[in-house]
Amino acid sequence: MTFEELWEHEERQGLQQRLQQDYPAWLRRRRTALATVVSVAVVSVAAGITLSTLHSPLATYDAVACNRSGIAEGHWADVAANILIMNSEI
């Protein structure tokens, strides 16, 4: 072997050892970065869904269908409103 071949061999050995030593730390940083990105994405989606449901207008109903005749639609609308209010306070 020539001097240059010996030099290159030793240089490769040193680089290989350094890579083997640095790989666990690199892998840990990579996993941490990936977990951070995924966490931010999940929180962003959850916040977007929450904000969109908070700011959505409440549906208004023009009519109420009931099988019982003789009772005004306004009565059933009031009953439904009371039920919804009671359920939202729980």
C-alpha positions as CSV (number, residue, x, y, z in Angstrom):
1,M,0.0,0.0,0.0
2,T,1.1,3.5,-0.8
3,F,1.1,6.3,1.6
4,E,-2.0,7.9,0.0
5,E,-3.9,4.6,0.1
6,L,-3.1,4.3,3.8
7,W,-4.1,7.9,4.4
8,E,-7.4,7.4,2.6
9,H,-8.1,4.2,4.5
10,E,-7.5,5.8,7.9
11,E,-9.6,8.8,6.9
12,R,-12.5,6.5,5.9
13,Q,-12.1,4.7,9.2
14,G,-12.3,8.0,11.2
15,L,-15.3,9.1,9.2
16,Q,-17.0,5.8,9.7
17,Q,-16.5,5.9,13.4
18,R,-17.8,9.5,13.6
19,L,-20.9,8.6,11.7
20,Q,-21.5,5.6,13.9
21,Q,-21.2,7.7,17.0
22,D,-23.4,10.6,15.6
23,Y,-26.1,8.4,14.2
24,P,-28.2,7.9,17.4
25,A,-28.2,11.6,18.2
26,W,-29.2,12.4,14.6
27,L,-32.0,9.8,14.6
28,R,-33.3,11.2,17.9
29,R,-33.3,14.7,16.5
30,R,-35.1,13.5,13.4
31,R,-37.8,11.7,15.4
32,T,-38.2,14.8,17.6
33,A,-38.6,17.0,14.6
34,L,-41.1,14.6,13.0
35,A,-43.1,14.4,16.2
36,T,-43.2,18.2,16.5
37,V,-44.4,18.6,13.0
38,V,-47.2,16.0,13.5
39,S,-48.2,17.5,16.8
40,V,-48.5,21.0,15.3
41,A,-50.5,19.6,12.4
42,V,-52.9,17.8,14.7
43,V,-53.3,20.9,17.0
44,S,-53.9,23.1,13.9
45,V,-56.6,20.8,12.5
46,A,-58.3,20.5,15.9
47,A,-58.2,24.3,16.4
48,G,-59.5,24.9,12.9
49,I,-62.4,22.5,13.5
50,T,-63.2,24.0,16.9
51,L,-63.1,27.6,15.6
52,S,-65.2,26.8,12.6
53,T,-67.9,25.1,14.7
54,L,-67.9,28.0,17.2
55,H,-68.3,30.6,14.5
56,S,-70.9,28.8,12.4
57,P,-74.3,30.3,12.4
58,L,-77.1,28.5,14.2
59,A,-79.6,26.9,11.8
60,T,-83.0,28.5,11.9
61,Y,-86.0,26.4,11.1
62,D,-88.9,27.8,9.2
63,A,-91.4,25.1,10.1
64,V,-91.9,22.2,12.4
65,A,-93.5,19.0,11.3
66,C,-95.7,17.1,13.8
67,N,-98.2,14.3,13.5
68,R,-100.5,15.8,16.1
69,S,-103.0,18.2,14.5
70,G,-104.4,21.2,16.4
71,I,-101.2,22.2,18.1
72,A,-99.5,25.3,16.7
73,E,-96.0,25.0,15.1
74,G,-94.7,27.7,17.4
75,H,-95.4,25.5,20.4
76,W,-93.2,22.8,19.0
77,A,-90.5,25.3,18.1
78,D,-90.5,26.6,21.7
79,V,-90.4,23.0,23.1
80,A,-87.4,22.2,20.8
81,A,-85.6,25.4,21.8
82,N,-86.1,24.6,25.5
83,I,-84.7,21.1,25.0
84,L,-81.7,22.4,23.1
85,I,-81.0,25.1,25.8
86,M,-81.3,22.5,28.6
87,N,-78.9,20.1,26.7
88,S,-76.3,22.8,26.1
89,E,-76.2,23.9,29.8
90,I,-75.3,20.4,30.9
